[in-house]
Coordinates of C-alpha atoms and ligand atoms in Angstrom, one line a residue:
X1 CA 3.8 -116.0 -11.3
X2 CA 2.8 -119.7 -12.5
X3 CA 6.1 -121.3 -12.9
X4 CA 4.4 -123.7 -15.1
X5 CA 4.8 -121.5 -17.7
X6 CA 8.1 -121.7 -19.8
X7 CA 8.4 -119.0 -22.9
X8 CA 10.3 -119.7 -25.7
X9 CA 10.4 -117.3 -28.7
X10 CA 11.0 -119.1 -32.1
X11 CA 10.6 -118.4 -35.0
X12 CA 8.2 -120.1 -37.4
X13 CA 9.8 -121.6 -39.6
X14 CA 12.7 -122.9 -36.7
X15 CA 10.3 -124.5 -34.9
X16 CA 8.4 -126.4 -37.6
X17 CA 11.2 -128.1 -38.8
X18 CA 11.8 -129.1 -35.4
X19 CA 8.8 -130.5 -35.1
X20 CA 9.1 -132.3 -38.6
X21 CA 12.2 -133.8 -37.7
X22 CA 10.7 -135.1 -34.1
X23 CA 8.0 -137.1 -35.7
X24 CA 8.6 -137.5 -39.3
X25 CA 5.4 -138.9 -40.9
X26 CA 2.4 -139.9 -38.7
X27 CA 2.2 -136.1 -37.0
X28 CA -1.4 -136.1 -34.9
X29 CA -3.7 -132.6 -35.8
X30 CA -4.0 -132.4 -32.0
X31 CA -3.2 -134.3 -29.3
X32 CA -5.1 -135.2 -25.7
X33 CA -3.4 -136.6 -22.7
X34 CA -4.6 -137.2 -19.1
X35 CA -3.4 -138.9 -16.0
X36 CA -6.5 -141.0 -14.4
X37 CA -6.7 -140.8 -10.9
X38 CA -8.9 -142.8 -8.5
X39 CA -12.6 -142.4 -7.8
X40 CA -14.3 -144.5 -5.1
X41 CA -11.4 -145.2 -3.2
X42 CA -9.8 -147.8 -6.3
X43 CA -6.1 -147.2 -5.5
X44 CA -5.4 -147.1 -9.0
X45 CA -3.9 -145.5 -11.7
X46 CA -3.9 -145.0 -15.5
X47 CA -2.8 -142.9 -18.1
X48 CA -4.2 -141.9 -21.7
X49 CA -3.3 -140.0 -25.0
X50 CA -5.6 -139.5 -28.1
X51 CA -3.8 -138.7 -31.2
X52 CA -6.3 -137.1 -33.6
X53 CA -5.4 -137.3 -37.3
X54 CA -8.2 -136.2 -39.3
X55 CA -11.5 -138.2 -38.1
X56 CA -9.1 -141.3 -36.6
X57 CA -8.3 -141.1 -33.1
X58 CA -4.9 -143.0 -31.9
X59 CA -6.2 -144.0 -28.4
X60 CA -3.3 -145.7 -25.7
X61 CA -4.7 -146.5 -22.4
X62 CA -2.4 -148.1 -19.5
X63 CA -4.0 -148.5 -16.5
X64 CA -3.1 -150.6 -12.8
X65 CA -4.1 -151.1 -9.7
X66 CA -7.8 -152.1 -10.7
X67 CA -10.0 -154.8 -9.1
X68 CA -8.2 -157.9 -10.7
X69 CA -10.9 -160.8 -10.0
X70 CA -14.2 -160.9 -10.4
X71 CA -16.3 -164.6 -9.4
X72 CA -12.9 -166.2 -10.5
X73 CA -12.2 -164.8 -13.7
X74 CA -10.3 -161.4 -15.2
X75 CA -12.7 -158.8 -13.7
X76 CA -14.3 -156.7 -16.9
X77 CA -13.6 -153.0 -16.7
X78 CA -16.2 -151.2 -18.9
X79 CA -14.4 -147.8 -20.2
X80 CA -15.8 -144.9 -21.9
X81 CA -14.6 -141.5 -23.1
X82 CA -17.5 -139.2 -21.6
X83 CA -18.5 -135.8 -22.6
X84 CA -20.6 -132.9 -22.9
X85 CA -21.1 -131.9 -19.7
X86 CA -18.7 -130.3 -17.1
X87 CA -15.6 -131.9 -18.2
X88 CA -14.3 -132.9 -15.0
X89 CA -14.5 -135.7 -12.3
X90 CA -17.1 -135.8 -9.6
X91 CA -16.4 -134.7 -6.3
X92 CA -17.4 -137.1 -3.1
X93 CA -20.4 -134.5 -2.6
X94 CA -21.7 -136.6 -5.9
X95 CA -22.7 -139.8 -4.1
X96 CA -26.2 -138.0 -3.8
X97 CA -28.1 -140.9 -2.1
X98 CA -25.3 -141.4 0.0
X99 CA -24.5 -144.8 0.0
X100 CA -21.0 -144.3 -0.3
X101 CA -20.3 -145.1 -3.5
X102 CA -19.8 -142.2 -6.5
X103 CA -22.1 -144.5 -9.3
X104 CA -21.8 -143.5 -13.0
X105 CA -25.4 -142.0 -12.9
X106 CA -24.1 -139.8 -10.3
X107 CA -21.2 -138.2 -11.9
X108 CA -22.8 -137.7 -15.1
X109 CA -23.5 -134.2 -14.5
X110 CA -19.4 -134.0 -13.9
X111 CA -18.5 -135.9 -17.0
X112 CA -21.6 -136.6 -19.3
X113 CA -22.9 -139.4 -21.3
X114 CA -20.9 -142.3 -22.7
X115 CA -19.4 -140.7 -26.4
X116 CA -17.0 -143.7 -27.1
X117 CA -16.6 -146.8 -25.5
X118 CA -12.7 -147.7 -25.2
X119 CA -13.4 -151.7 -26.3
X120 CA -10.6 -153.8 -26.7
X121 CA -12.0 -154.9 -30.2
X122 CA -15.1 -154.0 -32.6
X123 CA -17.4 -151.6 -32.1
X124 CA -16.0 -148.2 -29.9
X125 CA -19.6 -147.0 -30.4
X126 CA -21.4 -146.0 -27.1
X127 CA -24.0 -149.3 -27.6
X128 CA -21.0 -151.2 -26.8
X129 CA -20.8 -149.2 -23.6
X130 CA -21.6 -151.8 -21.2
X131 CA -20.2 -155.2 -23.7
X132 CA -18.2 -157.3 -20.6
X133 CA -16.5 -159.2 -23.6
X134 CA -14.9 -156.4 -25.0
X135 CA -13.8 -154.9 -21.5
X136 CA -10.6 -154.2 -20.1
X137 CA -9.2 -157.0 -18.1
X138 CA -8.1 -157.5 -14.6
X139 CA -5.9 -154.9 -12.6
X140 CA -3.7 -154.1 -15.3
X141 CA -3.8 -153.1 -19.0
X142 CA -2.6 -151.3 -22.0
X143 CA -5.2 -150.9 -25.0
X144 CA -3.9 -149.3 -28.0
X145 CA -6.1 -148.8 -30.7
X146 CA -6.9 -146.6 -34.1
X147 CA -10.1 -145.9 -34.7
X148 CA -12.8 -143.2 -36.4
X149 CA -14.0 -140.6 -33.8
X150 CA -17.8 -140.1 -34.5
X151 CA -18.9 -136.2 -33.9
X152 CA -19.9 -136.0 -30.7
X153 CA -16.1 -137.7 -29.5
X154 CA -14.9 -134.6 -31.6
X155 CA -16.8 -131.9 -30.1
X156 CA -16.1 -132.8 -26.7
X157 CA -12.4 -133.4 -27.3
X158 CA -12.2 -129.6 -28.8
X159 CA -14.7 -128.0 -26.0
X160 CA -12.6 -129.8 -23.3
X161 CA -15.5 -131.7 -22.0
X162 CA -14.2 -135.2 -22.6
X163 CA -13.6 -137.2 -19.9
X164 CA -12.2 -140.8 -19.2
X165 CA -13.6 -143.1 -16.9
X166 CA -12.8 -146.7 -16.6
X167 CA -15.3 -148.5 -14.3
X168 CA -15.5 -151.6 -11.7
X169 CA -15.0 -151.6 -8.1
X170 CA -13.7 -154.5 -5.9
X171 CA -17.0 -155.2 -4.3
X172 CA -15.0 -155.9 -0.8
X173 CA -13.8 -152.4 -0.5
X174 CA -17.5 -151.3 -0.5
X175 CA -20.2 -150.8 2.4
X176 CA -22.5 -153.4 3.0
X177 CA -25.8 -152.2 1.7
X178 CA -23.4 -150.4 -1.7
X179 CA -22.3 -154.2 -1.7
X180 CA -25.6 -155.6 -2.3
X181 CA -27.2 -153.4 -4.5
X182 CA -27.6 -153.4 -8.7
X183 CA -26.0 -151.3 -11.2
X184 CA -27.6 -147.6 -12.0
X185 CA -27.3 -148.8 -15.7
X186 CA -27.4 -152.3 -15.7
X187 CA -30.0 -154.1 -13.1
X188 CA -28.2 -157.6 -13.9
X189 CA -25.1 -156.3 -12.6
X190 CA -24.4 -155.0 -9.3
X191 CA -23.6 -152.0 -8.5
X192 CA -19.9 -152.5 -7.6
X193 CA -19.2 -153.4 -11.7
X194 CA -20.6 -150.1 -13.5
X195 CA -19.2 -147.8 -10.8
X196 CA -16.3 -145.2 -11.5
X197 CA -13.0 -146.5 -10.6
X198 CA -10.6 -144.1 -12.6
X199 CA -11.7 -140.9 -14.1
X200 CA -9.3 -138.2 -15.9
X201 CA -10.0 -134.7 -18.2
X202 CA -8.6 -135.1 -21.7
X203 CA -6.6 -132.2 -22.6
X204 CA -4.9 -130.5 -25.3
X205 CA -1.7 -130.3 -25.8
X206 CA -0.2 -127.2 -27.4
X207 CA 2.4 -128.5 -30.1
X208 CA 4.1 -132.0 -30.6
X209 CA 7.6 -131.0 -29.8
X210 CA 10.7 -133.5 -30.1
X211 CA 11.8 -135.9 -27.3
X212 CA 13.9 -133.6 -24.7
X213 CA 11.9 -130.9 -26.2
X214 CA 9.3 -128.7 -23.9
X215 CA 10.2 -131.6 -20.8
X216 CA 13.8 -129.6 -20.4
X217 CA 13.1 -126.8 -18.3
X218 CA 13.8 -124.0 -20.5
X219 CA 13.8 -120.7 -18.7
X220 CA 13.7 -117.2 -20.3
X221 CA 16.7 -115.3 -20.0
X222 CA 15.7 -112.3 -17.6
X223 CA 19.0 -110.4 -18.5
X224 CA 17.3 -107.4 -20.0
X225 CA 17.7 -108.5 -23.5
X226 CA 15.3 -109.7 -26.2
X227 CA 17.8 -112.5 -27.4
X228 CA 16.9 -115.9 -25.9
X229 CA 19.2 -118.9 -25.8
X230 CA 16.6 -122.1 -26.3
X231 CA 18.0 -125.3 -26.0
X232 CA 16.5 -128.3 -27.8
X233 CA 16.7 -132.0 -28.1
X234 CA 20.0 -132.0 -26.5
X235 CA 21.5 -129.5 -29.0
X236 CA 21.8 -126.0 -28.2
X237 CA 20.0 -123.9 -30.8
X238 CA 20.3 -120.4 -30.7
X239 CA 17.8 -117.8 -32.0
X240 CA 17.0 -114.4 -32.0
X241 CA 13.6 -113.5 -31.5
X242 CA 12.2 -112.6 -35.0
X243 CA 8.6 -113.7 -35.0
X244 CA 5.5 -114.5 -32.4
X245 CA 6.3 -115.8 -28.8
X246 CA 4.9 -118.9 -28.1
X247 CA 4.2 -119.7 -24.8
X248 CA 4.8 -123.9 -24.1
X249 CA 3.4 -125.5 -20.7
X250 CA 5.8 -127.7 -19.6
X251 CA 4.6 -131.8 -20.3
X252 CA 5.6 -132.5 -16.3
X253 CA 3.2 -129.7 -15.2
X254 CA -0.1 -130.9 -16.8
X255 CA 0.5 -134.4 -16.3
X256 CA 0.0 -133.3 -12.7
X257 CA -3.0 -132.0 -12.9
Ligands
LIG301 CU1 -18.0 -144.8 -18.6

């Protein structure tokens, strides 16, 4: 049994006016979260939520551990939300013409073609995909911006194919001849800038629920009854099961994945 999996039986109109009271006015439709983890060998790290509210996307990215320096200036990390393709990040069985090094051409049939670029300013468009001036900067970074998803962004988010990557390799960490040569996508840049460096799967999570909410660790009663005893938000809130079960992974549990 996945012990993942909490269930918690309330009823309908319980449980939205929890929600309500958790976040009173600016409640997303859906929202997508993902923890990035490291392609290439980075060592770093990031997070990511888009909050979708009609056709706006709410989009927080906090990343660290990145290359910080690049010819004595805050190294540019082009960033995308991919899509349409598998969804997922590329395995090391990716780097096809094995030259160590996972480059974007080569995980595209993981995680697609660029759908939004994550700029720090202006245009989030995929034409701005590969704008150095509108980058992320150096190792560390939080960009939090609103913005209007176009249709592709959409699709993926809702099919589960979108994908975040945030590129730029420390050229030092790469082999000499993945050292020397040019970008996939950009022959004026070498190969070490356009290349994967963090990579996660956006995904949907079920229901906005309050702070202290579905992170508790609610377990069902097992005591043969069909009365469960749900504690919420620091306050216990009892309820007898009247309507639907809904079934709540636990926040902890996907963050993992
Ligand atoms: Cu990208």
């Amino acid at each position: 049994m996945n012990k993942t999996l909490r269930f918690m039986a309330v009823p309908t109109l319980a449980l939205g006016a929890l929600a309500l009271s958790g976040s009173p006015a600016m409640a997303a439709d859906q929202s997508y979260q993902s923890n990035l983890g490291q392609l290439n060998g980075s060592s770093a790290s990031g997070t990511v939520t888009v909050d979708v509210t009609g056709n706006q996307a709410h989009v927080v990215l906090n990343v660290a551990g990145l290359a910080p320096t690049f010819m004595d200036a805050p190294y540019p990390h082009v960033q995308h939300i991919h899509g349409g393709a598998q969804g997922a990040c590329p395995a090391p069985s990716a780097d096809t013409n094995g030259d160590g090094v996972i480059n974007t051409t080569e995980g595209a049939p993981s995680y697609g073609g660029i759908v939004t670029t994550l700029s720090t300013s202006g245009d989030t468009s995929p034409a701005a995909g590969l704008d150095l001036k509108v980058a992320g900067q150096g190792a560390a970074y939080t960009i939090d911006r609103t913005f209007e998803l176009n249709a592709e962004t959409k699709a993926a988010l809702k099919a589960g194919t979108a994908v975040v990557v945030v590129h730029g390799l420390d050229p030092a960490t790469l082999g000499a001849e993945a050292q020397a040569a040019k970008s996939d996508l950009a022959p004026t840049l070498p190969l070490a800038a356009t290349s994967p460096a963090l990579c996660g799967t956006l995904k949907a999570g079920q229901m906005k629920m309050p702070a202290g909410g579905a992170d508790t660790g609610i377990t069902q009663e097992t005591g043969g009854t069909d009365a469960g005893a749900l504690a919420l938000g620091g306050g216990l809130v009892l309820v007898a099961l009247a309507g639907g079960a809904y079934v709540v992974r636990r926040r902890s549990a996907r963050s993992a994945a």
